[in-house]
Amino acid sequence: MLIGVTREPTGETRVAATPATVRQLIGLGYDVVIERGAGALSAFADPAYAEAGAALGSGEDAWGADVVLRVNGPAPEDVQKLKDGAYLVSTLAPALNPELVEVLAARDLTVLAIDTVPRISRAQSLDVLSSMANIAGYRAVVEAAHEFGRFFTGQVTAAGKVPPAKVLVAGAGVAGLAAIGAASSLGAIVRATDPRPEVADQVKSLGGQFLPVVVDEQAQASTDGYAKATSDLYNEAAAKLYADQAADVDIVITTALIPGRPAPKLITRADVAAMKAGSVIVDMAAGMGGNVEGSVAGQKVVTENGVSILGYTDLAGRLPTQASQLYGTNLVNLLKLLTPAKDGEVVLDLDDVVQRGITVVRATGTGKGERLWPPPPVQVSAAPAAPAVSAPVSAKPKRVPLSAAARFALVLAGIAVFWLVVALAPAPIPQDFTVLTLAIVIGFYVIGKVHHALHTPLMSVTNAVSGVIVVGALVQAGLGVHPIQVLAGIAILLASINIFGGFAVTRRMLAMFSKGN
């Protein structure tokens, strides 16, 4: 089968295939034709495609292929360029473009919306939304930093102190987490909020502070990988949080989107008016209606109080080379799934939940396609299960410590055994037994009574060596020779200093790295 890669509409810098992905497609048994100039805005010249093994052709050649790959969905007039029975793979947002779905269903086509991949583990390599959102989140921070015009990181210089920028990220999905990581790496103080409680640890792991919206209702975990519409009670509490944060932070990045619905309004005009002059808002949902009142899709707006609202809808396209490579790789992974025999023939299996989830229209051979949108729901993650009620387990009997009298009796028994061995056993058993006893006592107090945090390999070795020195010196001190006794005393002193000094230094080092110090 022949794969065609067409040019994108004006304003789109990405392309659906790169020279690297063309080689992979050819490796799956396909022939590839690239419309001339399709990759020019992504820094992929036509000779690079030809070198990779693709044929260069006209727009008619690409649109007339068996499988057509695109970044953006086709215009209604472009649909007529597709041949009957062809496969079209692109982003479509079918839930928001029902008219386009109807136009596609009027033709005998198989249409796959790569932006509707279910968010399950084995479909991650096909998830175009995640790969593009990752780039867009990073680029949002770059755009904000450029517009902000000041340091993100705090600095102390001879000319004065520069405070770090404060960044609020609304929505901790893929784009939000990418923004958190980028802003944190630049040295900003980053805060984030999200209605999904399970993302709190991810925010913290990237250096951000998670701001929970506290309401008198239990937050529900996501069951499909996306945020859900929130309750009125939650929205009221979130509005107060956004109002408080807007007056404090320098940069706000909003990423909140709900599949198939307009973007929720998070930042009001009053919140914008409360922000400091020179502050920046990046509304990443501007193309879907916007999270910020006053944002305009594709434009920069400066408010009366000097706040810049960026409503750019092409953030991923502002890094076109990498975005095209990631998008092209997503398509290659899809075609690997659709080409199990690697023979250049597409085999669509609607019993596969991934393939069913992206199939919007299926060719029937009757002149019209069968509309298959929307697909059956797929649960990709479960809410935390309630703890199981287990049968009561009988409590373990408490360990009763020895009484003072019992401990005293054991000490007396030990002394009696020690005296009997020393007094009655033939030489050299008394001397060896004395060394063994001292080694046990010293080892117990030097090693057994030490906090576990101090049991480092270096500490263990030095304590063992010092313990042997102490035991040997104690034995030598009992020989009655004065010079040997003096040297033994010095050895005991130095070894003791090494043991107890080592503990003190290690405790101070551990305290330096303890939280809150």
Coordinates of C-alpha atoms in Angstrom, one line a residue:
M1 CA 0.0 0.0 0.0
L2 CA 1.0 3.6 -0.6
I3 CA 1.3 6.1 2.2
G4 CA 0.8 9.8 1.3
V5 CA 2.0 12.7 3.4
T6 CA 0.4 16.0 2.4
R7 CA 1.2 19.6 3.1
E8 CA -0.6 21.2 6.1
P9 CA -2.8 24.3 5.9
T10 CA -1.3 27.8 6.3
G11 CA -0.1 28.4 9.9
E12 CA 0.8 24.8 10.7
T13 CA 4.6 24.3 10.9
R14 CA 4.5 20.5 11.7
V15 CA 4.5 17.6 9.2
A16 CA 3.1 14.1 9.7
A17 CA 6.3 12.3 8.7
T18 CA 10.0 13.0 8.9
P19 CA 12.9 11.4 7.1
A20 CA 13.5 9.2 10.1
T21 CA 9.9 8.0 10.3
V22 CA 9.8 7.5 6.5
R23 CA 12.5 4.9 6.9
Q24 CA 10.4 3.1 9.5
L25 CA 7.3 3.1 7.4
I26 CA 9.3 1.7 4.5
G27 CA 10.5 -1.0 6.9
L28 CA 6.9 -2.0 7.5
G29 CA 6.5 -2.7 3.8
Y30 CA 4.9 0.5 2.7
D31 CA 5.7 2.8 -0.2
V32 CA 5.7 6.5 0.8
V33 CA 5.0 9.6 -1.3
I34 CA 5.7 13.1 0.2
E35 CA 4.0 16.2 -1.2
R36 CA 6.8 18.6 -2.3
G37 CA 7.5 21.2 0.4
A38 CA 5.5 19.3 3.1
G39 CA 8.4 19.4 5.6
A40 CA 9.9 22.8 4.8
L41 CA 8.6 24.6 7.9
S42 CA 9.9 21.8 10.1
A43 CA 13.4 22.0 8.7
F44 CA 13.0 18.8 6.6
A45 CA 14.0 19.4 3.0
D46 CA 12.7 17.4 0.1
P47 CA 16.1 15.8 -0.7
A48 CA 16.2 14.4 2.9
Y49 CA 12.9 12.6 2.2
A50 CA 14.2 11.3 -1.1
E51 CA 17.4 10.1 0.6
A52 CA 15.2 8.2 3.1
G53 CA 13.5 6.4 0.3
A54 CA 10.3 8.4 -0.2
A55 CA 9.0 9.5 -3.6
L56 CA 8.3 13.2 -4.1
G57 CA 5.0 14.1 -5.7
S58 CA 2.3 16.6 -6.1
G59 CA -0.7 17.2 -3.7
E60 CA -2.8 14.9 -5.9
D61 CA -0.3 12.1 -5.6
A62 CA -0.3 12.4 -1.8
W63 CA -4.1 12.8 -1.4
G64 CA -4.6 9.9 -3.7
A65 CA -2.6 7.4 -1.7
D66 CA -4.1 4.3 0.0
V67 CA -3.2 5.8 3.5
V68 CA -3.1 9.5 4.0
L69 CA -1.2 10.9 7.0
R70 CA -1.8 14.4 8.3
V71 CA -1.4 16.5 11.4
N72 CA -4.6 18.5 11.0
G73 CA -8.0 17.2 9.8
P74 CA -8.9 17.8 6.2
A75 CA -11.0 20.7 5.0
P76 CA -14.4 19.6 3.4
E77 CA -13.0 20.2 -0.1
D78 CA -9.9 18.0 0.7
V79 CA -12.2 15.1 1.6
Q80 CA -13.2 14.8 -2.1
K81 CA -9.5 14.3 -3.0
L82 CA -9.4 11.0 -1.1
K83 CA -10.0 7.8 -3.1
D84 CA -12.7 5.3 -2.1
G85 CA -11.5 2.8 0.4
A86 CA -8.6 5.0 1.5
Y87 CA -7.5 5.4 5.1
L88 CA -7.2 8.9 6.6
V89 CA -5.1 9.2 9.8
S90 CA -5.0 12.7 11.5
T91 CA -6.1 14.6 14.5
L92 CA -9.8 15.3 14.2
A93 CA -11.4 16.2 17.6
P94 CA -14.5 14.4 16.4
A95 CA -16.5 15.3 19.5
L96 CA -16.1 19.0 18.7
N97 CA -16.4 18.7 14.9
P98 CA -19.5 16.7 14.2
E99 CA -20.0 18.4 10.8
L100 CA -16.6 17.2 9.6
V101 CA -17.5 13.6 10.8
E102 CA -20.6 13.8 8.7
V103 CA -18.7 14.9 5.6
L104 CA -16.2 12.0 6.1
A105 CA -19.0 9.5 6.7
A106 CA -20.5 10.5 3.4
R107 CA -17.5 9.0 1.6
D108 CA -16.4 5.4 1.6
L109 CA -13.4 5.9 3.8
T110 CA -11.8 4.6 7.0
V111 CA -11.0 7.5 9.2
L112 CA -8.8 7.2 12.3
A113 CA -8.6 10.0 14.8
I114 CA -5.1 9.7 16.3
D115 CA -6.1 12.3 19.0
T116 CA -8.7 9.9 20.5
V117 CA -6.3 7.1 21.6
P118 CA -7.6 5.7 25.0
R119 CA -5.2 6.5 27.8
I120 CA -4.2 2.9 28.7
S121 CA -0.6 1.7 29.2
R122 CA -0.1 -0.2 26.0
A123 CA -1.4 2.8 23.9
Q124 CA 1.0 5.4 25.4
S125 CA 3.3 5.1 22.4
L126 CA 0.4 6.3 20.2
D127 CA -0.8 9.1 22.4
V128 CA -0.4 12.2 20.2
L129 CA -2.2 14.4 22.8
S130 CA 0.4 13.6 25.4
S131 CA 3.4 14.0 23.1
M132 CA 2.2 17.4 21.8
A133 CA 1.0 18.5 25.3
N134 CA 4.5 17.8 26.7
I135 CA 6.0 20.1 24.1
A136 CA 3.3 22.7 24.5
G137 CA 3.8 22.8 28.3
Y138 CA 7.5 23.4 28.0
R139 CA 7.0 26.0 25.3
A140 CA 4.4 27.8 27.4
V141 CA 7.1 28.4 30.1
V142 CA 9.5 29.6 27.4
E143 CA 6.9 32.1 26.0
A144 CA 6.0 33.2 29.5
A145 CA 9.7 33.8 30.4
H146 CA 10.2 35.8 27.2
E147 CA 7.2 38.0 27.9
F148 CA 7.9 38.3 31.6
G149 CA 11.3 39.9 30.9
R150 CA 12.8 39.1 34.4
F151 CA 14.7 36.4 36.1
F152 CA 12.8 33.2 37.0
T153 CA 15.5 32.2 39.6
G154 CA 16.3 34.3 42.6
Q155 CA 19.8 35.8 42.8
V156 CA 21.9 37.8 45.3
T157 CA 24.3 40.1 43.5
A158 CA 26.4 43.1 44.4
A159 CA 23.8 45.3 42.7
G160 CA 21.0 43.9 44.9
K161 CA 18.8 40.9 45.6
V162 CA 16.4 39.5 42.9
P163 CA 13.5 37.5 44.2
P164 CA 12.4 34.3 42.3
A165 CA 9.4 34.4 40.1
K166 CA 6.2 32.7 41.4
V167 CA 4.4 30.5 38.9
L168 CA 0.9 29.0 39.2
V169 CA 0.0 26.1 36.9
A170 CA -3.7 25.4 36.8
G171 CA -4.1 21.7 35.7
A172 CA -1.5 19.1 36.3
G173 CA -2.0 16.9 33.2
V174 CA 0.8 16.2 30.8
A175 CA 1.1 19.8 29.7
G176 CA 0.9 21.1 33.3
L177 CA 3.5 18.7 34.5
A178 CA 5.8 19.7 31.6
A179 CA 5.3 23.3 32.6
I180 CA 6.0 22.6 36.2
G181 CA 9.2 20.8 35.4
A182 CA 10.4 23.6 33.1
A183 CA 9.6 26.4 35.4
S184 CA 11.1 24.6 38.4
S185 CA 14.3 23.9 36.5
L186 CA 14.5 27.7 35.7
G187 CA 14.5 28.4 39.5
A188 CA 10.9 29.7 39.9
I189 CA 8.7 29.0 42.9
V190 CA 6.1 26.7 41.3
R191 CA 2.6 26.0 42.6
A192 CA 0.0 23.8 40.9
T193 CA -3.6 22.7 41.5
D194 CA -5.8 20.0 39.9
P195 CA -9.1 18.4 40.8
R196 CA -7.4 14.9 40.5
P197 CA -5.9 14.0 43.9
E198 CA -3.6 11.4 42.4
V199 CA -1.4 14.0 40.7
A200 CA -0.2 15.6 44.0
D201 CA 2.9 13.3 44.2
Q202 CA 3.8 14.0 40.6
V203 CA 3.7 17.7 41.2
K204 CA 5.9 17.4 44.2
S205 CA 8.4 15.1 42.4
L206 CA 8.9 17.9 39.8
G207 CA 9.7 20.5 42.4
G208 CA 6.3 22.1 42.6
Q209 CA 3.9 22.7 45.5
F210 CA 0.5 21.1 45.2
L211 CA -2.4 23.4 46.3
P212 CA -5.4 21.2 47.0
V213 CA -8.9 22.7 46.7
V214 CA -10.4 21.8 50.1
V215 CA -14.1 21.1 49.9
D216 CA -16.5 19.0 52.1
E217 CA -16.7 16.2 49.5
Q218 CA -14.5 13.3 48.5
A219 CA -12.4 14.0 45.4
Q220 CA -12.9 11.4 42.7
A221 CA -10.0 9.8 41.0
S222 CA -9.9 9.9 37.2
T223 CA -11.2 6.8 35.4
D224 CA -10.0 7.6 31.9
G225 CA -6.8 9.6 32.4
Y226 CA -8.6 13.0 32.0
A227 CA -10.0 15.5 34.5
K228 CA -13.7 15.5 35.0
A229 CA -16.2 18.3 35.3
T230 CA -16.2 19.5 38.9
S231 CA -19.1 20.3 41.2
D232 CA -20.4 23.8 42.1
L233 CA -19.0 23.4 45.6
Y234 CA -15.6 22.6 44.2
N235 CA -15.8 25.5 41.7
E236 CA -16.5 28.0 44.5
A237 CA -13.5 26.8 46.5
A238 CA -11.3 26.8 43.5
A239 CA -12.4 30.3 42.5
K240 CA -11.2 31.6 45.9
L241 CA -7.9 29.8 45.5
Y242 CA -7.3 31.3 42.1
A243 CA -8.2 34.7 43.3
D244 CA -5.8 34.5 46.2
Q245 CA -3.0 33.1 44.0
A246 CA -3.5 35.6 41.2
A247 CA -2.8 38.5 43.5
D248 CA 0.5 36.8 44.6
V249 CA 2.1 35.1 41.6
D250 CA 3.8 36.6 38.6
I251 CA 2.9 34.0 36.0
V252 CA -0.2 31.8 35.5
I253 CA -0.3 28.9 33.1
T254 CA -3.7 27.3 32.6
T255 CA -4.0 23.9 30.9
A256 CA -7.5 22.7 32.0
L257 CA -9.4 20.8 29.3
I258 CA -12.3 18.3 29.5
P259 CA -12.5 16.0 26.4
G260 CA -15.5 16.9 24.2
R261 CA -16.4 20.1 26.1
P262 CA -15.4 23.7 26.0
A263 CA -12.6 24.7 28.3
P264 CA -13.7 25.6 31.9
K265 CA -13.3 29.2 33.0
L266 CA -10.8 29.4 35.8
I267 CA -9.4 32.9 35.9
T268 CA -11.9 35.7 36.0
R269 CA -11.5 39.3 34.9
A270 CA -11.4 40.3 38.6
D271 CA -8.5 37.8 39.1
V272 CA -6.6 39.3 36.1
A273 CA -7.2 42.9 37.5
A274 CA -5.7 41.8 40.8
M275 CA -2.4 40.7 39.2
K276 CA 0.7 42.9 39.3
A277 CA 1.7 44.9 36.3
G278 CA 4.1 42.9 34.1
S279 CA 2.5 39.6 35.1
V280 CA 1.9 37.0 32.4
I281 CA -0.9 34.5 31.8
V282 CA -0.5 31.7 29.2
D283 CA -3.9 30.3 28.4
M284 CA -3.1 26.9 26.8
A285 CA -6.8 26.2 26.4
A286 CA -7.5 29.3 24.3
G287 CA -8.3 27.2 21.2
M288 CA -11.1 25.5 23.1
G289 CA -12.7 28.6 24.5
G290 CA -10.0 29.5 27.0
N291 CA -9.6 29.1 30.8
V292 CA -9.1 32.9 31.2
E293 CA -11.7 35.6 30.7
G294 CA -10.4 38.0 28.1
S295 CA -8.0 35.6 26.3
V296 CA -8.2 35.5 22.5
A297 CA -7.2 32.4 20.6
G298 CA -4.0 32.9 18.7
Q299 CA -3.3 36.4 20.0
K300 CA -1.6 38.3 22.8
V301 CA -3.8 40.6 24.8
V302 CA -2.4 43.3 27.2
T303 CA -4.9 44.4 29.9
E304 CA -5.3 47.9 31.3
N305 CA -3.3 47.0 34.4
G306 CA -0.4 45.7 32.3
V307 CA -1.0 41.9 32.4
S308 CA -0.1 40.0 29.2
I309 CA -2.5 37.2 28.3
L310 CA -1.1 34.8 25.7
G311 CA -3.7 32.8 23.9
Y312 CA -1.3 31.1 21.5
T313 CA -2.8 27.9 20.0
D314 CA 0.4 26.7 18.2
L315 CA 2.7 26.2 21.2
A316 CA 3.7 22.7 20.0
G317 CA 4.2 24.0 16.5
R318 CA 6.7 26.6 17.8
L319 CA 9.1 23.7 18.2
P320 CA 8.2 22.2 14.8
T321 CA 11.2 19.9 14.3
Q322 CA 10.9 18.0 17.6
A323 CA 7.1 18.1 17.4
S324 CA 7.0 16.6 13.9
Q325 CA 9.4 13.9 15.0
L326 CA 7.3 12.9 18.0
Y327 CA 4.1 13.1 16.0
G328 CA 5.6 11.0 13.2
T329 CA 6.8 8.4 15.7
N330 CA 3.2 8.2 17.2
L331 CA 2.0 7.5 13.6
V332 CA 4.7 4.9 13.0
N333 CA 3.7 3.1 16.3
L334 CA 0.0 3.1 15.1
L335 CA 0.9 1.6 11.8
K336 CA 3.0 -1.1 13.5
L337 CA -0.2 -2.0 15.3
L338 CA -2.2 -1.9 12.1
T339 CA 0.4 -3.9 10.1
P340 CA 1.1 -7.1 12.2
A341 CA 2.6 -8.9 9.3
K342 CA 4.9 -6.0 8.3
D343 CA 3.8 -6.6 4.7
G344 CA 2.6 -3.1 3.9
E345 CA -1.1 -4.0 4.3
V346 CA -3.4 -2.3 6.9
V347 CA -5.4 -4.8 9.0
L348 CA -8.0 -3.0 11.1
D349 CA -9.1 -5.0 14.1
L350 CA -12.1 -3.5 15.8
D351 CA -12.0 -6.0 18.6
D352 CA -8.8 -4.2 19.8
V353 CA -9.9 -1.5 22.2
V354 CA -7.2 0.8 21.0
Q355 CA -8.1 0.5 17.3
R356 CA -11.8 0.7 18.1
G357 CA -11.2 3.8 20.1
I358 CA -9.7 5.8 17.3
T359 CA -12.0 4.6 14.5
V360 CA -14.4 7.4 13.6
V361 CA -15.6 6.0 10.2
R362 CA -15.1 2.6 8.6
A363 CA -15.3 2.0 4.8
T364 CA -18.1 -0.4 3.8
G365 CA -17.6 -0.7 0.0
T366 CA -21.0 0.7 -0.6
G367 CA -20.1 4.3 -1.4
K368 CA -20.6 5.5 2.2
G369 CA -18.7 4.9 5.4
E370 CA -20.1 3.5 8.6
R371 CA -20.0 6.0 11.4
L372 CA -18.5 4.5 14.6
W373 CA -18.1 7.5 16.7
P374 CA -18.3 7.7 19.7
P375 CA -16.6 4.4 20.7
P376 CA -17.6 2.4 23.8
P377 CA -16.1 3.9 27.0
V378 CA -12.9 2.4 28.2
Q379 CA -12.0 2.5 31.9
V380 CA -8.3 3.1 32.2
S381 CA -7.8 3.6 35.9
A382 CA -9.8 2.7 38.9
A383 CA -10.7 4.9 41.8
P384 CA -9.0 3.8 45.0
A385 CA -10.8 0.8 46.4
A386 CA -12.3 0.9 49.8
P387 CA -10.1 -1.0 52.3
A388 CA -11.3 -4.6 52.7
V389 CA -12.8 -5.5 56.0
S390 CA -10.7 -8.5 57.2
A391 CA -11.5 -10.8 60.0
P392 CA -10.2 -9.7 63.4
V393 CA -6.7 -11.0 64.1
S394 CA -5.8 -12.0 67.6
A395 CA -3.3 -9.5 69.0
K396 CA 0.2 -10.8 69.6
P397 CA 1.0 -11.1 73.3
K398 CA 3.0 -8.2 74.6
R399 CA 6.6 -8.9 75.4
V400 CA 7.0 -8.5 79.2
P401 CA 10.3 -6.9 80.1
L402 CA 12.4 -8.5 82.8
S403 CA 12.1 -7.2 86.3
A404 CA 14.9 -5.5 88.0
A405 CA 15.4 -8.6 90.3
A406 CA 15.6 -10.9 87.3
R407 CA 18.2 -8.7 85.5
F408 CA 20.2 -8.5 88.7
A409 CA 20.1 -12.3 89.1
L410 CA 21.3 -12.8 85.5
V411 CA 24.2 -10.4 86.1
L412 CA 25.2 -12.3 89.2
A413 CA 25.0 -15.6 87.3
G414 CA 27.2 -14.2 84.5
I415 CA 29.8 -13.0 87.0
A416 CA 29.8 -16.4 88.7
V417 CA 30.3 -18.2 85.4
F418 CA 33.1 -15.7 84.5
W419 CA 34.8 -16.3 87.9
L420 CA 34.6 -20.0 87.7
V421 CA 36.2 -20.1 84.2
V422 CA 39.0 -17.7 85.1
A423 CA 39.7 -19.5 88.5
L424 CA 39.4 -23.1 87.4
A425 CA 40.1 -23.4 83.7
P426 CA 43.7 -24.1 82.6
A427 CA 45.8 -21.5 80.7
P428 CA 45.3 -20.0 78.2
I429 CA 41.5 -20.4 78.4
P430 CA 41.0 -17.7 81.1
Q431 CA 42.8 -15.1 79.0
D432 CA 41.0 -16.0 75.8
F433 CA 37.6 -16.1 77.6
T434 CA 38.3 -12.6 79.1
V435 CA 39.0 -11.2 75.6
L436 CA 35.8 -12.9 74.3
T437 CA 33.7 -11.4 77.1
L438 CA 35.1 -7.9 76.7
A439 CA 34.6 -8.1 72.9
I440 CA 30.9 -9.1 73.4
V441 CA 30.2 -6.3 75.8
I442 CA 32.0 -3.6 73.8
G443 CA 30.5 -4.8 70.5
F444 CA 27.0 -4.8 72.0
Y445 CA 27.3 -1.2 73.2
V446 CA 29.3 0.2 70.2
I447 CA 27.3 -1.5 67.5
G448 CA 24.0 -2.8 68.9
K449 CA 23.0 0.3 70.8
V450 CA 23.7 2.7 67.9
H451 CA 20.9 4.3 65.9
H452 CA 20.3 2.6 62.5
A453 CA 21.0 5.8 60.6
L454 CA 24.6 5.7 61.8
H455 CA 25.3 2.2 60.4
T456 CA 27.2 3.3 57.4
P457 CA 29.9 1.0 55.9
L458 CA 32.7 3.4 56.9
M459 CA 31.4 3.8 60.4
S460 CA 31.0 0.0 60.8
V461 CA 34.6 -0.7 59.7
T462 CA 36.2 2.1 61.8
N463 CA 34.2 1.0 64.9
A464 CA 35.2 -2.6 64.4
V465 CA 38.9 -1.7 64.1
S466 CA 38.6 0.7 67.1
G467 CA 36.8 -2.0 69.1
V468 CA 39.6 -4.5 68.5
I469 CA 42.1 -1.9 69.6
V470 CA 40.2 -1.2 72.8
V471 CA 40.0 -4.9 73.6
G472 CA 43.7 -5.5 72.9
A473 CA 44.7 -2.5 75.0
L474 CA 42.6 -3.6 77.9
V475 CA 44.3 -7.0 77.8
Q476 CA 47.8 -5.4 77.6
A477 CA 47.0 -3.0 80.5
G478 CA 46.8 -6.0 82.9
L479 CA 50.3 -7.3 82.2
G480 CA 51.9 -5.1 85.0
V481 CA 54.6 -3.5 82.8
H482 CA 54.4 0.3 83.2
P483 CA 55.5 1.3 79.6
I484 CA 53.0 -1.1 78.1
Q485 CA 50.3 0.1 80.5
V486 CA 50.9 3.7 79.4
L487 CA 50.8 2.8 75.7
A488 CA 47.6 0.7 76.3
G489 CA 46.0 3.7 78.0
I490 CA 46.9 6.0 75.1
A491 CA 45.5 3.4 72.7
I492 CA 42.2 3.1 74.6
L493 CA 41.9 6.9 74.7
L494 CA 42.5 7.4 71.0
A495 CA 40.2 4.5 70.0
S496 CA 37.4 5.8 72.2
I497 CA 37.8 9.3 70.7
N498 CA 37.5 7.7 67.2
I499 CA 34.3 5.8 68.1
F500 CA 32.4 8.6 70.0
G501 CA 33.7 11.4 67.7
G502 CA 32.6 9.5 64.7
F503 CA 29.1 9.2 66.1
A504 CA 29.0 12.9 66.8
V505 CA 30.2 13.9 63.3
T506 CA 27.8 11.5 61.6
R507 CA 24.9 12.8 63.6
R508 CA 25.7 16.4 62.6
M509 CA 26.0 15.4 58.9
L510 CA 22.6 13.6 59.1
A511 CA 21.1 16.7 60.7
M512 CA 22.3 18.9 57.8
F513 CA 20.2 16.8 55.3
S514 CA 17.1 16.3 57.5
K515 CA 13.9 18.0 56.4
G516 CA 13.2 21.3 58.1
N517 CA 16.9 22.0 58.9

